[in-house]
């Protein structure tokens, strides 16, 4: 019996529509003769066979192993050189046969550049994980060091907008706008305070309706008119630890209307850079060994049994580690988390290698060791 896995982290893939809509049966036959077709989202490979297409367009699938439960939507996946997923709405199930109508078809835009080497399992281990601390004192985290980091970022990233500010939140800080930043965890970007026109984006919270519902809109228009503020943006800064902590916001206020949209992108860059720097300064080494499931030139998959690593990845989804091939010196590398799923009593981690420590020779040695195990 195979079981559903629980997804804890999944970096969004870039998909494009699967064009071969009318030739899906032919594609399925090619995949069955090659790398195979699989049911997505289970703790072990669930191979499937395409058994035919009915006149109404529904597809018949035969499963080698029947899962404990098939939900109303199931997904068939294949990975020739790119990744393909087809979502189905289940219409009937009998024994090990599934009947479903395709409702979405997609494929990745980029192709896999190099194969995964699964022969390293049992011969290669990971160790010395440099991960985020999970017991950080929030009051210390948002102290002098964070203010220094933000001041430095403001001088570099926001050098073209010297009138922008970083405002740190204290227990006495209070306003309607700050409450909305905290509640919705989105920036407020008002282009014109006379009409309260907001920047049109799902990433931005529009406070106009809230102020109207609370009979505050006229007061707000007059407030900004007295302050001679024609346009403003308030961008909340949160620190992701065990939970989101709201500790500061970026602001830009001008007398003129319509602050340029590039400011929103700059504030995003400030947020991203700050998160990276503050978390990089709050890490520690965990001296523990974990199994390596597979490796490639661009990525690594691990079997994680230590919960401290899992907790740290939810705080900061990047880390460094040693990859230890037998009878070889450890290879130090930086890894960015791509996906993390819970499989029975362990976690399966997939990561993208973002760097290998040492000179060019270190990367060449790593590539040669991968080839050696083929």
Tab-separated table of C-alpha atoms in Angstrom:
chain	number	residue	atom	x	y	z
A	1	UNK	CA	0.000	0.000	0.000
A	2	UNK	CA	1.334	3.443	-0.904
A	3	UNK	CA	0.392	6.599	0.994
A	4	UNK	CA	0.133	10.315	0.296
A	5	UNK	CA	3.119	12.461	1.239
A	6	UNK	CA	2.705	15.725	3.142
A	7	UNK	CA	4.240	18.711	1.343
A	8	UNK	CA	5.971	21.196	3.668
A	9	UNK	CA	7.771	23.311	1.047
A	10	UNK	CA	7.543	23.387	-2.724
A	11	UNK	CA	9.249	26.065	-4.786
A	12	UNK	CA	6.973	27.058	-7.623
A	13	UNK	CA	7.970	25.634	-10.992
A	14	UNK	CA	7.666	27.732	-14.141
A	15	UNK	CA	5.105	25.944	-16.301
A	16	UNK	CA	3.871	26.507	-19.831
A	17	UNK	CA	0.746	24.885	-21.319
A	18	UNK	CA	1.274	21.377	-22.654
A	19	UNK	CA	0.725	21.830	-26.383
A	20	UNK	CA	0.270	18.191	-27.431
A	21	UNK	CA	-3.380	18.069	-26.314
A	22	UNK	CA	-4.646	15.969	-29.229
A	23	UNK	CA	-1.735	13.534	-29.170
A	24	UNK	CA	-1.676	12.746	-25.448
A	25	UNK	CA	-2.278	9.006	-26.001
A	26	UNK	CA	0.780	8.895	-28.278
A	27	UNK	CA	2.835	10.765	-25.686
A	28	UNK	CA	1.708	8.316	-22.971
A	29	UNK	CA	2.792	5.335	-25.089
A	30	UNK	CA	6.232	6.904	-25.606
A	31	UNK	CA	6.624	7.489	-21.871
A	32	UNK	CA	5.609	3.932	-20.973
A	33	UNK	CA	8.327	2.694	-23.294
A	34	UNK	CA	10.836	5.083	-21.732
A	35	UNK	CA	11.062	6.619	-18.257
A	36	UNK	CA	7.494	5.697	-17.326
A	37	UNK	CA	4.345	7.443	-16.089
A	38	UNK	CA	3.645	7.925	-12.390
A	39	UNK	CA	0.912	9.025	-9.998
A	40	UNK	CA	2.101	12.189	-8.259
A	41	UNK	CA	2.296	12.749	-4.497
A	42	UNK	CA	2.995	9.337	-2.931
A	43	UNK	CA	5.714	7.956	-0.669
A	44	UNK	CA	7.012	5.470	-3.251
A	45	UNK	CA	6.927	5.429	-7.063
A	46	UNK	CA	3.359	4.660	-8.207
A	47	UNK	CA	3.739	3.522	-11.809
A	48	UNK	CA	0.686	3.711	-14.060
A	49	UNK	CA	-0.228	2.429	-17.517
A	50	UNK	CA	-2.363	4.221	-20.062
A	51	UNK	CA	-5.076	1.750	-21.160
A	52	UNK	CA	-6.999	3.825	-23.657
A	53	UNK	CA	-9.214	6.792	-24.445
A	54	UNK	CA	-13.019	6.672	-24.474
A	55	UNK	CA	-15.136	8.444	-27.124
A	56	UNK	CA	-15.975	11.209	-24.621
A	57	UNK	CA	-12.236	11.946	-24.145
A	58	UNK	CA	-11.872	10.321	-20.712
A	59	UNK	CA	-8.698	8.317	-20.109
A	60	UNK	CA	-8.392	4.888	-18.522
A	61	UNK	CA	-5.423	4.239	-16.212
A	62	UNK	CA	-4.165	1.020	-14.664
A	63	UNK	CA	-2.175	1.279	-11.420
A	64	UNK	CA	0.469	-1.253	-10.438
A	65	UNK	CA	-0.147	-0.421	-6.764
A	66	UNK	CA	-3.430	1.031	-5.548
A	67	UNK	CA	-3.089	3.920	-3.050
A	68	UNK	CA	-5.004	3.880	0.208
A	69	UNK	CA	-7.200	6.680	-1.118
A	70	UNK	CA	-7.654	8.400	-4.469
A	71	UNK	CA	-9.026	11.926	-4.133
A	72	UNK	CA	-11.399	13.624	-6.568
A	73	UNK	CA	-8.382	15.057	-8.419
A	74	UNK	CA	-5.303	13.012	-9.292
A	75	UNK	CA	-2.187	13.917	-11.260
A	76	UNK	CA	-0.180	11.864	-13.732
A	77	UNK	CA	3.431	12.971	-14.172
A	78	UNK	CA	6.321	12.120	-16.461
A	79	UNK	CA	9.854	13.457	-16.801
A	80	UNK	CA	11.457	12.815	-20.187
A	81	UNK	CA	13.934	15.742	-20.398
A	82	UNK	CA	11.327	18.212	-19.092
A	83	UNK	CA	8.601	17.686	-16.487
A	84	UNK	CA	4.965	17.062	-17.491
A	85	UNK	CA	1.869	16.999	-15.258
A	86	UNK	CA	-1.736	16.240	-16.260
A	87	UNK	CA	-4.495	16.789	-13.701
A	88	UNK	CA	-7.568	14.545	-13.883
A	89	UNK	CA	-10.983	14.712	-12.328
A	90	UNK	CA	-11.839	11.161	-11.305
A	91	UNK	CA	-15.025	9.756	-12.836
A	92	UNK	CA	-14.853	6.155	-11.740
A	93	UNK	CA	-12.630	3.688	-9.912
A	94	UNK	CA	-12.787	-0.098	-10.073
A	95	UNK	CA	-10.152	-2.406	-8.629
A	96	UNK	CA	-6.848	-1.017	-9.928
A	97	UNK	CA	-8.410	0.984	-12.784
A	98	UNK	CA	-9.072	4.725	-12.793
A	99	UNK	CA	-11.253	6.645	-15.229
A	100	UNK	CA	-10.607	10.388	-15.377
A	101	UNK	CA	-11.187	13.483	-17.497
A	102	UNK	CA	-8.135	15.699	-18.064
A	103	UNK	CA	-8.713	19.203	-16.658
A	104	UNK	CA	-5.237	20.731	-16.870
A	105	UNK	CA	-2.043	19.983	-18.798
A	106	UNK	CA	1.322	21.646	-18.238
A	107	UNK	CA	5.050	21.213	-18.723
A	108	UNK	CA	8.127	22.929	-17.351
A	109	UNK	CA	9.689	25.647	-19.440
A	110	UNK	CA	13.240	24.516	-18.731
A	111	UNK	CA	14.626	21.060	-19.421
A	112	UNK	CA	16.752	18.953	-17.088
A	113	UNK	CA	20.384	19.569	-17.958
A	114	UNK	CA	21.864	16.453	-16.370
A	115	UNK	CA	20.554	13.170	-14.958
A	116	UNK	CA	20.157	12.285	-11.279
A	117	UNK	CA	22.582	9.674	-9.978
A	118	UNK	CA	20.739	7.341	-7.582
A	119	UNK	CA	23.649	4.895	-7.235
A	120	UNK	CA	25.225	7.088	-4.558
A	121	UNK	CA	22.610	5.960	-2.025
A	122	UNK	CA	24.392	4.081	0.767
A	123	UNK	CA	27.797	5.299	-0.434
A	124	UNK	CA	27.475	9.020	0.190
A	125	UNK	CA	26.327	10.950	3.290
A	126	UNK	CA	25.742	14.610	4.131
A	127	UNK	CA	27.076	16.204	7.317
A	128	UNK	CA	27.976	19.471	9.082
A	129	UNK	CA	24.793	21.367	8.245
A	130	UNK	CA	25.109	25.141	8.603
A	131	UNK	CA	21.480	26.063	9.311
A	132	UNK	CA	19.426	28.882	10.822
A	133	UNK	CA	19.019	29.064	14.581
A	134	UNK	CA	15.453	28.346	15.655
A	135	UNK	CA	15.722	29.640	19.225
A	136	UNK	CA	16.647	33.219	18.394
A	137	UNK	CA	15.790	35.932	20.907
A	138	UNK	CA	13.586	38.202	18.797
A	139	UNK	CA	14.437	41.288	20.864
A	140	UNK	CA	18.157	40.763	20.141
A	141	UNK	CA	17.504	39.961	16.492
A	142	UNK	CA	15.844	43.332	15.941
A	143	UNK	CA	18.408	45.293	17.906
A	144	UNK	CA	21.404	47.326	16.785
A	145	UNK	CA	22.611	44.777	14.201
A	146	UNK	CA	19.369	44.850	12.231
A	147	UNK	CA	19.319	48.665	12.278
A	148	UNK	CA	22.898	48.747	10.965
A	149	UNK	CA	22.018	46.277	8.209
A	150	UNK	CA	18.939	48.248	7.159
A	151	UNK	CA	20.829	51.557	7.219
A	152	UNK	CA	23.505	50.064	4.973
A	153	UNK	CA	20.879	48.675	2.578
A	154	UNK	CA	19.135	52.039	2.471
A	155	UNK	CA	22.382	53.732	1.402
A	156	UNK	CA	22.920	51.249	-1.438
A	157	UNK	CA	19.574	49.983	-2.736
A	158	UNK	CA	17.602	53.179	-2.053
A	159	UNK	CA	20.316	55.702	-2.899
A	160	UNK	CA	18.061	57.296	-5.544
A	161	UNK	CA	15.313	57.811	-2.946
A	162	UNK	CA	17.074	59.436	0.039
A	163	UNK	CA	13.733	60.667	1.412
A	164	UNK	CA	12.650	57.076	2.105
A	165	UNK	CA	12.661	55.960	5.752
A	166	UNK	CA	12.940	52.827	7.858
A	167	UNK	CA	10.509	53.029	10.791
A	168	UNK	CA	10.980	50.507	13.606
A	169	UNK	CA	7.857	49.315	15.393
A	170	UNK	CA	7.643	49.696	19.158
A	171	UNK	CA	4.883	48.883	21.622
A	172	UNK	CA	3.780	52.523	21.451
A	173	UNK	CA	3.656	52.666	17.640
A	174	UNK	CA	0.077	52.736	16.459
A	175	UNK	CA	-1.983	53.940	13.496
A	176	UNK	CA	-4.719	52.620	11.233
A	177	UNK	CA	-2.185	52.037	8.458
A	178	UNK	CA	0.224	50.103	10.689
A	179	UNK	CA	-2.611	47.907	11.919
A	180	UNK	CA	-3.501	47.103	8.294
A	181	UNK	CA	0.129	46.315	7.440
A	182	UNK	CA	0.299	43.877	10.333
A	183	UNK	CA	-3.077	42.283	9.618
A	184	UNK	CA	-2.755	41.799	5.852
A	185	UNK	CA	1.056	41.437	5.610
A	186	UNK	CA	1.026	43.459	2.402
A	187	UNK	CA	2.269	46.958	1.527
A	188	UNK	CA	-0.061	49.937	1.154
A	189	UNK	CA	0.708	51.960	-1.985
A	190	UNK	CA	-1.512	55.002	-2.536
A	191	UNK	CA	-0.902	56.803	-5.826
A	192	UNK	CA	-3.158	59.791	-5.118
A	193	UNK	CA	-4.355	60.688	-1.623
A	194	UNK	CA	-7.174	62.930	-2.918
A	195	UNK	CA	-8.935	60.030	-4.647
A	196	UNK	CA	-7.214	57.285	-2.567
A	197	UNK	CA	-6.352	55.430	-5.758
A	198	UNK	CA	-4.228	52.401	-4.908
A	199	UNK	CA	-1.524	50.736	-6.985
A	200	UNK	CA	-3.303	47.898	-8.776
A	201	UNK	CA	-1.666	44.608	-7.777
A	202	UNK	CA	-2.565	41.480	-5.803
A	203	UNK	CA	0.652	42.052	-3.838
A	204	UNK	CA	-0.667	45.367	-2.484
A	205	UNK	CA	-3.495	45.932	-0.003
A	206	UNK	CA	-6.023	48.615	-0.996
A	207	UNK	CA	-7.275	50.288	2.230
A	208	UNK	CA	-9.953	52.461	0.577
A	209	UNK	CA	-12.902	50.126	1.195
A	210	UNK	CA	-11.808	49.503	4.794
A	211	UNK	CA	-11.659	53.236	5.474
A	212	UNK	CA	-15.041	53.715	3.771
A	213	UNK	CA	-16.646	50.951	5.847
A	214	UNK	CA	-15.294	52.515	9.027
A	215	UNK	CA	-16.306	56.048	7.909
A	216	UNK	CA	-12.672	57.148	7.978
A	217	UNK	CA	-12.016	57.921	4.320
A	218	UNK	CA	-12.808	61.657	4.443
A	219	UNK	CA	-10.689	62.018	7.580
A	220	UNK	CA	-7.799	60.237	5.866
A	221	UNK	CA	-8.037	62.443	2.764
A	222	UNK	CA	-7.954	65.559	4.977
A	223	UNK	CA	-5.135	64.138	7.114
A	224	UNK	CA	-2.822	63.614	4.139
A	225	UNK	CA	-3.851	66.965	2.652
A	226	UNK	CA	-2.772	68.757	5.870
A	227	UNK	CA	0.505	66.805	5.861
A	228	UNK	CA	1.011	67.770	2.184
A	229	UNK	CA	1.342	64.131	1.191
A	230	UNK	CA	0.086	63.456	-2.328
A	231	UNK	CA	1.287	59.842	-2.628
A	232	UNK	CA	2.810	57.296	-0.246
A	233	UNK	CA	3.954	53.697	0.109
A	234	UNK	CA	4.328	51.790	3.386
A	235	UNK	CA	6.068	48.425	3.044
A	236	UNK	CA	6.008	46.062	6.081
A	237	UNK	CA	9.108	44.130	7.087
A	238	UNK	CA	8.620	40.783	8.798
A	239	UNK	CA	11.196	38.369	10.148
A	240	UNK	CA	10.254	34.764	9.446
A	241	UNK	CA	11.129	32.636	12.464
A	242	UNK	CA	8.751	30.142	14.050
A	243	UNK	CA	6.138	32.728	13.115
A	244	UNK	CA	6.070	36.066	11.295
A	245	UNK	CA	7.291	39.010	13.406
A	246	UNK	CA	6.386	42.540	12.261
A	247	UNK	CA	9.226	44.793	13.390
A	248	UNK	CA	9.570	47.677	10.902
A	249	UNK	CA	8.270	49.218	7.722
A	250	UNK	CA	9.750	51.155	4.821
A	251	UNK	CA	8.055	54.387	3.869
A	252	UNK	CA	8.180	56.953	1.110
A	253	UNK	CA	5.914	60.008	1.141
A	254	UNK	CA	5.876	62.726	-1.528
A	255	UNK	CA	3.923	65.910	-2.141
A	256	UNK	CA	3.507	64.918	-5.769
A	257	UNK	CA	1.084	62.192	-6.804
A	258	UNK	CA	2.029	58.802	-8.220
A	259	UNK	CA	5.238	57.500	-6.739
A	260	UNK	CA	6.845	55.411	-9.521
A	261	UNK	CA	6.166	51.658	-9.408
A	262	UNK	CA	9.913	50.932	-9.370
A	263	UNK	CA	9.895	51.884	-5.672
A	264	UNK	CA	7.792	48.812	-4.908
A	265	UNK	CA	10.433	46.612	-6.572
A	266	UNK	CA	13.203	48.388	-4.663
A	267	UNK	CA	11.416	47.845	-1.354
A	268	UNK	CA	11.050	44.143	-2.247
A	269	UNK	CA	14.807	44.021	-2.813
A	270	UNK	CA	15.402	45.649	0.579
A	271	UNK	CA	13.174	43.042	2.234
A	272	UNK	CA	14.904	40.143	0.468
A	273	UNK	CA	18.417	41.443	1.163
A	274	UNK	CA	17.640	42.126	4.816
A	275	UNK	CA	16.215	38.631	5.345
A	276	UNK	CA	19.327	37.081	3.818
A	277	UNK	CA	21.763	39.160	5.886
A	278	UNK	CA	19.967	38.856	9.222
A	279	UNK	CA	19.563	35.097	8.846
A	280	UNK	CA	23.140	34.597	7.665
A	281	UNK	CA	24.274	36.196	10.943
A	282	UNK	CA	22.116	33.811	13.004
A	283	UNK	CA	23.230	30.337	11.980
A	284	UNK	CA	24.981	27.390	13.627
A	285	UNK	CA	26.622	24.117	12.633
A	286	UNK	CA	24.723	20.889	13.297
A	287	UNK	CA	27.220	18.014	13.332
A	288	UNK	CA	25.016	15.153	12.188
A	289	UNK	CA	24.987	12.709	9.269
A	290	UNK	CA	22.022	12.289	6.904
A	291	UNK	CA	21.570	9.940	3.937
A	292	UNK	CA	21.996	11.208	0.371
A	293	UNK	CA	19.279	9.850	-1.949
A	294	UNK	CA	20.629	11.155	-5.237
A	295	UNK	CA	22.931	13.804	-6.686
A	296	UNK	CA	23.402	15.638	-9.954
A	297	UNK	CA	25.627	18.452	-11.129
A	298	UNK	CA	22.954	20.962	-10.193
A	299	UNK	CA	21.150	19.421	-7.238
A	300	UNK	CA	21.005	17.006	-4.333
A	301	UNK	CA	18.263	15.004	-2.596
A	302	UNK	CA	18.522	14.025	1.060
A	303	UNK	CA	16.703	11.817	3.551
A	304	UNK	CA	16.259	14.017	6.630
A	305	UNK	CA	15.505	12.368	9.979
A	306	UNK	CA	16.629	15.206	12.274
A	307	UNK	CA	13.803	17.614	13.179
A	308	UNK	CA	16.202	20.482	13.968
A	309	UNK	CA	17.086	20.650	10.253
A	310	UNK	CA	13.409	20.639	9.272
A	311	UNK	CA	12.615	23.452	11.728
A	312	UNK	CA	15.570	25.493	10.481
A	313	UNK	CA	14.559	25.126	6.836
A	314	UNK	CA	11.137	26.569	7.621
A	315	UNK	CA	12.925	29.631	9.008
A	316	UNK	CA	15.588	29.927	6.287
A	317	UNK	CA	15.212	27.701	3.191
A	318	UNK	CA	18.923	27.613	2.385
A	319	UNK	CA	21.927	26.005	4.060
A	320	UNK	CA	25.422	24.654	3.526
A	321	UNK	CA	26.644	21.102	4.094
A	322	UNK	CA	29.444	18.632	3.454
A	323	UNK	CA	28.914	15.881	0.886
A	324	UNK	CA	31.054	12.902	1.884
A	325	UNK	CA	32.024	10.362	-0.784
A	326	UNK	CA	33.815	7.299	0.620
A	327	UNK	CA	37.603	7.664	0.874
A	328	UNK	CA	37.380	11.270	-0.373
A	329	UNK	CA	37.729	14.638	1.359
A	330	UNK	CA	34.334	16.282	2.124
A	331	UNK	CA	32.997	18.693	-0.476
A	332	UNK	CA	31.404	21.822	0.998
A	333	UNK	CA	28.446	23.248	-0.897
A	334	UNK	CA	25.632	25.775	-0.566
A	335	UNK	CA	22.107	24.520	-1.233
A	336	UNK	CA	18.779	26.270	-1.809
A	337	UNK	CA	15.673	24.315	-0.774
A	338	UNK	CA	13.387	23.397	-3.692
A	339	UNK	CA	10.977	20.990	-2.001
A	340	UNK	CA	10.458	19.272	1.350
A	341	UNK	CA	7.956	16.478	1.914
A	342	UNK	CA	7.134	14.224	4.828
A	343	UNK	CA	7.317	10.523	4.007
A	344	UNK	CA	6.270	8.238	6.867
A	345	UNK	CA	8.973	8.724	9.556
A	346	UNK	CA	11.413	10.913	7.592
A	347	UNK	CA	11.521	13.938	5.285
A	348	UNK	CA	12.613	13.958	1.650
A	349	UNK	CA	14.505	17.109	0.716
A	350	UNK	CA	15.369	18.317	-2.767
A	351	UNK	CA	17.785	21.214	-3.183
A	352	UNK	CA	19.532	23.222	-5.885
A	353	UNK	CA	23.302	23.559	-5.515
A	354	UNK	CA	24.115	27.273	-5.583
A	355	UNK	CA	27.861	27.001	-4.975
A	356	UNK	CA	30.762	24.680	-4.183
A	357	UNK	CA	33.473	25.888	-1.767
A	358	UNK	CA	37.003	26.145	-3.037
A	359	UNK	CA	38.411	26.872	-6.450
A	360	UNK	CA	37.224	25.595	-9.828
A	361	UNK	CA	38.961	22.278	-9.110
A	362	UNK	CA	36.528	21.506	-6.227
A	363	UNK	CA	33.563	21.590	-8.607
A	364	UNK	CA	35.439	19.439	-11.133
A	365	UNK	CA	36.208	16.869	-8.403
A	366	UNK	CA	32.522	16.777	-7.425
A	367	UNK	CA	31.461	16.209	-11.049
A	368	UNK	CA	34.049	13.453	-11.509
A	369	UNK	CA	32.815	11.672	-8.348
A	370	UNK	CA	29.242	11.729	-9.642
A	371	UNK	CA	30.426	10.197	-12.914
A	372	UNK	CA	32.470	7.592	-11.013
A	373	UNK	CA	29.324	6.142	-9.382
A	374	UNK	CA	27.466	5.779	-12.720
